[in-house]
């Protein structure tokens, strides 16, 4: 929640839990969420999993035990600010 207060107009979402095995990696789940929610975004992926292809350039790897630290929050904000909005359809 802290990061969303630091950046106006943050779109926050949660990928569904895939128990079917349809997705081979987290990146595919994230891409499916984006395709299901079309719009113009700046994307930063915060996750404790590391199989996030094709989002390696905008990935902030969190630790499941520590969560989102101030350092990681600042990295996510930097990644967000470095991007131009991109249309996802």
Short mmCIF file of N, CA, C and O in Angstrom, two decimals, residues 13-23 25-26 28-30 32-33 47 49:
data_model
loop_
_atom_site.label_atom_id
_atom_site.label_comp_id
_atom_site.label_asym_id
_atom_site.label_seq_id
_atom_site.Cartn_x
_atom_site.Cartn_y
_atom_site.Cartn_z
N UNK A 13 -2.94 -4.93 -9.29
CA UNK A 13 -3.70 -6.12 -9.64
C UNK A 13 -3.06 -7.33 -9.06
O UNK A 13 -1.95 -7.30 -8.56
N UNK A 14 -3.79 -8.38 -9.15
CA UNK A 14 -3.31 -9.65 -8.63
C UNK A 14 -3.62 -10.70 -9.66
O UNK A 14 -4.74 -10.80 -10.13
N UNK A 15 -2.60 -11.44 -10.04
CA UNK A 15 -2.83 -12.51 -11.00
C UNK A 15 -3.56 -13.64 -10.31
O UNK A 15 -3.40 -13.86 -9.11
N UNK A 16 -4.38 -14.36 -11.05
CA UNK A 16 -5.10 -15.48 -10.44
C UNK A 16 -4.14 -16.61 -10.09
O UNK A 16 -3.09 -16.75 -10.70
N UNK A 17 -4.53 -17.38 -9.11
CA UNK A 17 -3.76 -18.57 -8.78
C UNK A 17 -4.13 -19.63 -9.81
O UNK A 17 -5.30 -19.97 -9.98
N UNK A 18 -3.12 -20.11 -10.53
CA UNK A 18 -3.37 -21.09 -11.59
C UNK A 18 -3.03 -22.49 -11.08
O UNK A 18 -1.88 -22.85 -10.98
N UNK A 19 -4.04 -23.24 -10.77
CA UNK A 19 -3.83 -24.60 -10.31
C UNK A 19 -3.92 -25.61 -11.46
O UNK A 19 -3.66 -26.77 -11.30
N UNK A 20 -4.30 -25.12 -12.65
CA UNK A 20 -4.46 -26.03 -13.79
C UNK A 20 -3.14 -26.38 -14.45
O UNK A 20 -3.06 -27.33 -15.21
N UNK A 21 -2.12 -25.57 -14.22
CA UNK A 21 -0.84 -25.80 -14.87
C UNK A 21 -0.78 -25.20 -16.27
O UNK A 21 0.13 -25.49 -17.03
N UNK A 22 -1.76 -24.36 -16.62
CA UNK A 22 -1.81 -23.77 -17.95
C UNK A 22 -0.64 -22.83 -18.21
O UNK A 22 -0.18 -22.71 -19.34
N UNK A 23 -0.15 -22.16 -17.17
CA UNK A 23 0.96 -21.23 -17.33
C UNK A 23 2.24 -21.88 -16.86
O UNK A 23 2.29 -22.49 -15.81
N UNK A 25 5.09 -20.11 -16.39
CA UNK A 25 5.87 -19.20 -15.55
C UNK A 25 5.02 -18.02 -15.11
O UNK A 25 3.97 -17.74 -15.68
N UNK A 26 5.51 -17.31 -14.08
CA UNK A 26 4.80 -16.14 -13.55
C UNK A 26 4.63 -15.08 -14.61
O UNK A 26 3.61 -14.41 -14.67
N UNK A 28 4.05 -15.35 -17.71
CA UNK A 28 2.87 -15.66 -18.53
C UNK A 28 1.59 -15.29 -17.78
O UNK A 28 0.64 -14.78 -18.39
N UNK A 29 1.54 -15.54 -16.49
CA UNK A 29 0.36 -15.17 -15.70
C UNK A 29 0.18 -13.65 -15.69
O UNK A 29 -0.94 -13.15 -15.82
N UNK A 30 1.29 -12.93 -15.53
CA UNK A 30 1.24 -11.47 -15.51
C UNK A 30 0.78 -10.94 -16.87
O UNK A 30 -0.08 -10.05 -16.95
N UNK A 32 -1.05 -12.47 -19.05
CA UNK A 32 -2.48 -12.77 -19.19
C UNK A 32 -3.32 -11.76 -18.42
O UNK A 32 -4.36 -11.32 -18.90
N UNK A 33 -2.87 -11.36 -17.23
CA UNK A 33 -3.62 -10.35 -16.46
C UNK A 33 -3.66 -9.04 -17.24
O UNK A 33 -4.71 -8.41 -17.34
N UNK A 47 7.58 -9.22 -7.37
CA UNK A 47 7.22 -10.61 -7.11
C UNK A 47 8.34 -11.31 -6.37
O UNK A 47 9.50 -10.93 -6.49
N UNK A 49 8.74 -14.53 -6.91
CA UNK A 49 9.10 -15.59 -7.85
C UNK A 49 10.06 -14.99 -8.87
O UNK A 49 10.11 -13.77 -9.04
#
